[in-house]
Amino acid sequence: MNSRKMLVTGGAGFIGANFVHYWLVNHPGDKIVVLDALTYAGNRASLKPVETDPNFNFVQGDICDTALVESLLKEHQLNTIVHFAAESHVDRSITGPDAFIETNIIGSYSLLKAAKKVWIDGPKSQGLESIPHRFHHVSTDEVYGTLGPSDPAFTEETQYAPNSPYSASKAASDHLVRAYHHTYGLQVTTSNCSNNYGPYHFPEKLIPLIITNILNNKPLPVYGDGQQIRDWLYVEDHARGIDLVLNKGRVGENYNIGGHNEWANIDIVKLVCQLLNQRFSQDPGLAVQYPQAAAAIANKAESLITFVEDRAGHDQRYAIDAKKTQQELAYVPQVSFEQGIDLTIDWYLNAQDWLKTL
Ligand code: NAD
């Protein structure tokens, strides 16, 4: 596809916003319409750097509103959907699964219905070919379930075994996407990615929570013994992976995207503590800017670590085998963890204005 006109759902969220920034810089002729309901996790301020770009449009609305999606696809002659919109926090899915079923399952179904109607059924009813299109669905490694310490990493062939209402709702949407390809010929791809980190991440998730709690001299909650293992990927590398899947991936396929970068939660927390301790000792100006953090860091930030009761049904380990994506699409993450975590901490140290908007 030479020129993409894209609907990006959930583009005011963490990964969606980073993807929009990435795409408009790397594909300057393409057009993007963001559709986002602006739930607690969505933030217009995360799109501020692209607000004046003539190729960018923002629409506040719900992906469950099929008529709205159809009208956007027609009005802007969109030929691509990149679907990020979701309820994404596992803890919230345990205390209140309804929103996860609604957005992640019904919302994804609504998008698929609208896409089929506009791209396939409409032209067909007039005796025409389908409009060339792509529906890319952004999923997670959590659909594969949990691994033991020495189990091989998840491949695209690993059987789905979701354990939380969040991962079950994502798995359900992955199956619907697959079915719309198989049954109706919708041109779909799906990517299953590991844990992302980077700028514009809402501070309920581990890395931004730890950074912002240190800056506010608050306890650093760590579930159970903190030995749960996750594979971490810098968010821009996720955007790069989706770019490759969109432009080189085979229709109907799933692609794993990962960082080859497994860390136990407790080690991530200690690393962030050490990096902030270092920042404050090297730059006395930070103690003036963040007096509460200076107090915490005087005793070393690690002293704020507080072990809390483990999450119900907590998955022990996720690990991604991204060989297929590497071999077929030449995908390799470009940002090392050392670089990415430095970039992230520096971003949060300069993000007071953004943090005030939450
Ligand atoms: P996020 O929670 O930061 O953002 C979700 C966005 O979707 C928000 O802007 C929110 O306002 C919007 N939204 C929610 N419900 C909506 C609805 N009904 N209609 C329209 N917009 C709605 O999520 P994220 O971390 O950016 O994750 C984006 C996608 O990537 C999700 O599908 C998630 O499952 C997947 N994913 C996330 C990670 C990760 O580490 N964060 C890893 C792998 C996959």
mmCIF file with all atom_site columns, C-alpha atoms and ligand atoms in Angstrom, residues 10 12-16 36-39 41-42 61-63 84-88 103 138-140 166 170 193-196 205, ligand 1:
data_model
loop_
_atom_site.group_PDB
_atom_site.id
_atom_site.type_symbol
_atom_site.label_atom_id
_atom_site.label_alt_id
_atom_site.label_comp_id
_atom_site.label_asym_id
_atom_site.label_entity_id
_atom_site.label_seq_id
_atom_site.pdbx_PDB_ins_code
_atom_site.Cartn_x
_atom_site.Cartn_y
_atom_site.Cartn_z
_atom_site.occupancy
_atom_site.B_iso_or_equiv
_atom_site.pdbx_formal_charge
_atom_site.auth_seq_id
_atom_site.auth_comp_id
_atom_site.auth_asym_id
_atom_site.auth_atom_id
_atom_site.pdbx_PDB_model_num
ATOM   1  C CA  . GLY A 1 10  ? -6.605  4.146  21.420 1.00 0.00 ? 10  GLY A CA  1
ATOM   2  C CA  . ALA A 1 12  ? -4.246  8.777  23.180 1.00 0.00 ? 12  ALA A CA  1
ATOM   3  C CA  . GLY A 1 13  ? -3.025  5.857  25.285 1.00 0.00 ? 13  GLY A CA  1
ATOM   4  C CA  . PHE A 1 14  ? 0.578   4.927  26.040 1.00 0.00 ? 14  PHE A CA  1
ATOM   5  C CA  . ILE A 1 15  ? 1.538   2.783  23.033 1.00 0.00 ? 15  ILE A CA  1
ATOM   6  C CA  . GLY A 1 16  ? -0.970  4.381  20.648 1.00 0.00 ? 16  GLY A CA  1
ATOM   7  C CA  . ASP A 1 36  ? -10.112 7.413  21.433 1.00 0.00 ? 36  ASP A CA  1
ATOM   8  C CA  . ALA A 1 37  ? -12.757 7.453  24.156 1.00 0.00 ? 37  ALA A CA  1
ATOM   9  C CA  . LEU A 1 38  ? -10.362 9.283  26.534 1.00 0.00 ? 38  LEU A CA  1
ATOM   10 C CA  . THR A 1 39  ? -10.897 6.924  29.448 1.00 0.00 ? 39  THR A CA  1
ATOM   11 C CA  . ALA A 1 41  ? -5.840  5.954  30.498 1.00 0.00 ? 41  ALA A CA  1
ATOM   12 C CA  . GLY A 1 42  ? -6.244  8.233  27.480 1.00 0.00 ? 42  GLY A CA  1
ATOM   13 C CA  . GLY A 1 61  ? -15.471 8.408  20.602 1.00 0.00 ? 61  GLY A CA  1
ATOM   14 C CA  . ASP A 1 62  ? -16.009 4.794  21.518 1.00 0.00 ? 62  ASP A CA  1
ATOM   15 C CA  . ILE A 1 63  ? -14.927 1.854  19.348 1.00 0.00 ? 63  ILE A CA  1
ATOM   16 C CA  . PHE A 1 84  ? -4.719  -0.359 20.171 1.00 0.00 ? 84  PHE A CA  1
ATOM   17 C CA  . ALA A 1 85  ? -7.845  0.697  22.104 1.00 0.00 ? 85  ALA A CA  1
ATOM   18 C CA  . ALA A 1 86  ? -8.323  -1.521 25.112 1.00 0.00 ? 86  ALA A CA  1
ATOM   19 C CA  . GLU A 1 87  ? -8.690  -1.716 28.816 1.00 0.00 ? 87  GLU A CA  1
ATOM   20 C CA  . SER A 1 88  ? -5.119  -2.735 29.555 1.00 0.00 ? 88  SER A CA  1
ATOM   21 C CA  . THR A 1 103 ? -14.083 -2.676 25.061 1.00 0.00 ? 103 THR A CA  1
ATOM   22 C CA  . VAL A 1 138 ? -2.377  -5.116 18.634 1.00 0.00 ? 138 VAL A CA  1
ATOM   23 C CA  . SER A 1 139 ? -2.339  -7.969 21.124 1.00 0.00 ? 139 SER A CA  1
ATOM   24 C CA  . THR A 1 140 ? -0.218  -9.165 23.990 1.00 0.00 ? 140 THR A CA  1
ATOM   25 C CA  . TYR A 1 166 ? -7.600  -8.963 30.744 1.00 0.00 ? 166 TYR A CA  1
ATOM   26 C CA  . LYS A 1 170 ? -7.518  -9.980 24.493 1.00 0.00 ? 170 LYS A CA  1
ATOM   27 C CA  . CYS A 1 193 ? 4.000   -8.018 22.126 1.00 0.00 ? 193 CYS A CA  1
ATOM   28 C CA  . SER A 1 194 ? 5.732   -8.228 25.480 1.00 0.00 ? 194 SER A CA  1
ATOM   29 C CA  . ASN A 1 195 ? 5.721   -5.513 28.210 1.00 0.00 ? 195 ASN A CA  1
ATOM   30 C CA  . ASN A 1 196 ? 6.399   -2.044 26.845 1.00 0.00 ? 196 ASN A CA  1
ATOM   31 C CA  . LYS A 1 205 ? 2.088   0.336  35.404 1.00 0.00 ? 205 LYS A CA  1
HETATM 32 P P1  . NAD B 2 .   ? -3.494  2.224  27.559 1.00 0.00 ? 1   NAD B P1  1
HETATM 33 O O1  . NAD B 2 .   ? -4.388  1.719  28.634 1.00 0.00 ? 1   NAD B O1  1
HETATM 34 O O2  . NAD B 2 .   ? -2.362  3.131  27.891 1.00 0.00 ? 1   NAD B O2  1
HETATM 35 O O3  . NAD B 2 .   ? -4.359  2.971  26.445 1.00 0.00 ? 1   NAD B O3  1
HETATM 36 C C1  . NAD B 2 .   ? -5.584  2.494  25.994 1.00 0.00 ? 1   NAD B C1  1
HETATM 37 C C2  . NAD B 2 .   ? -6.259  3.607  25.199 1.00 0.00 ? 1   NAD B C2  1
HETATM 38 O O4  . NAD B 2 .   ? -7.496  3.106  24.679 1.00 0.00 ? 1   NAD B O4  1
HETATM 39 C C3  . NAD B 2 .   ? -6.595  4.835  26.027 1.00 0.00 ? 1   NAD B C3  1
HETATM 40 O O5  . NAD B 2 .   ? -6.229  6.014  25.327 1.00 0.00 ? 1   NAD B O5  1
HETATM 41 C C4  . NAD B 2 .   ? -8.104  4.766  26.207 1.00 0.00 ? 1   NAD B C4  1
HETATM 42 O O6  . NAD B 2 .   ? -8.716  6.045  26.326 1.00 0.00 ? 1   NAD B O6  1
HETATM 43 C C5  . NAD B 2 .   ? -8.509  4.077  24.910 1.00 0.00 ? 1   NAD B C5  1
HETATM 44 N N1  . NAD B 2 .   ? -9.794  3.367  25.038 1.00 0.00 ? 1   NAD B N1  1
HETATM 45 C C6  . NAD B 2 .   ? -10.180 2.532  26.027 1.00 0.00 ? 1   NAD B C6  1
HETATM 46 N N2  . NAD B 2 .   ? -11.417 2.100  25.797 1.00 0.00 ? 1   NAD B N2  1
HETATM 47 C C7  . NAD B 2 .   ? -11.822 2.653  24.619 1.00 0.00 ? 1   NAD B C7  1
HETATM 48 C C8  . NAD B 2 .   ? -13.015 2.562  23.846 1.00 0.00 ? 1   NAD B C8  1
HETATM 49 N N3  . NAD B 2 .   ? -14.049 1.813  24.232 1.00 0.00 ? 1   NAD B N3  1
HETATM 50 N N4  . NAD B 2 .   ? -13.075 3.256  22.690 1.00 0.00 ? 1   NAD B N4  1
HETATM 51 C C9  . NAD B 2 .   ? -12.031 4.020  22.284 1.00 0.00 ? 1   NAD B C9  1
HETATM 52 N N5  . NAD B 2 .   ? -10.895 4.164  23.001 1.00 0.00 ? 1   NAD B N5  1
HETATM 53 C C10 . NAD B 2 .   ? -10.788 3.474  24.143 1.00 0.00 ? 1   NAD B C10 1
HETATM 54 O O7  . NAD B 2 .   ? -2.982  0.921  26.807 1.00 0.00 ? 1   NAD B O7  1
HETATM 55 P P2  . NAD B 2 .   ? -1.540  0.627  26.160 1.00 0.00 ? 1   NAD B P2  1
HETATM 56 O O8  . NAD B 2 .   ? -0.637  0.174  27.212 1.00 0.00 ? 1   NAD B O8  1
HETATM 57 O O9  . NAD B 2 .   ? -1.171  1.767  25.297 1.00 0.00 ? 1   NAD B O9  1
HETATM 58 O O10 . NAD B 2 .   ? -1.897  -0.641 25.270 1.00 0.00 ? 1   NAD B O10 1
HETATM 59 C C11 . NAD B 2 .   ? -2.356  -0.481 23.921 1.00 0.00 ? 1   NAD B C11 1
HETATM 60 C C12 . NAD B 2 .   ? -2.639  -1.845 23.333 1.00 0.00 ? 1   NAD B C12 1
HETATM 61 O O11 . NAD B 2 .   ? -1.461  -2.632 23.352 1.00 0.00 ? 1   NAD B O11 1
HETATM 62 C C13 . NAD B 2 .   ? -3.702  -2.629 24.111 1.00 0.00 ? 1   NAD B C13 1
HETATM 63 O O12 . NAD B 2 .   ? -4.509  -3.291 23.173 1.00 0.00 ? 1   NAD B O12 1
HETATM 64 C C14 . NAD B 2 .   ? -2.890  -3.623 24.922 1.00 0.00 ? 1   NAD B C14 1
HETATM 65 O O13 . NAD B 2 .   ? -3.613  -4.797 25.144 1.00 0.00 ? 1   NAD B O13 1
HETATM 66 C C15 . NAD B 2 .   ? -1.707  -3.868 24.006 1.00 0.00 ? 1   NAD B C15 1
HETATM 67 N N6  . NAD B 2 .   ? -0.445  -4.239 24.679 1.00 0.00 ? 1   NAD B N6  1
HETATM 68 C C16 . NAD B 2 .   ? 0.055   -3.469 25.691 1.00 0.00 ? 1   NAD B C16 1
HETATM 69 C C17 . NAD B 2 .   ? 1.282   -3.806 26.269 1.00 0.00 ? 1   NAD B C17 1
HETATM 70 C C18 . NAD B 2 .   ? 1.915   -2.945 27.345 1.00 0.00 ? 1   NAD B C18 1
HETATM 71 O O14 . NAD B 2 .   ? 2.976   -3.294 27.856 1.00 0.00 ? 1   NAD B O14 1
HETATM 72 N N7  . NAD B 2 .   ? 1.347   -1.808 27.704 1.00 0.00 ? 1   NAD B N7  1
HETATM 73 C C19 . NAD B 2 .   ? 1.969   -4.942 25.832 1.00 0.00 ? 1   NAD B C19 1
HETATM 74 C C20 . NAD B 2 .   ? 1.422   -5.704 24.798 1.00 0.00 ? 1   NAD B C20 1
HETATM 75 C C21 . NAD B 2 .   ? 0.223   -5.335 24.227 1.00 0.00 ? 1   NAD B C21 1
#
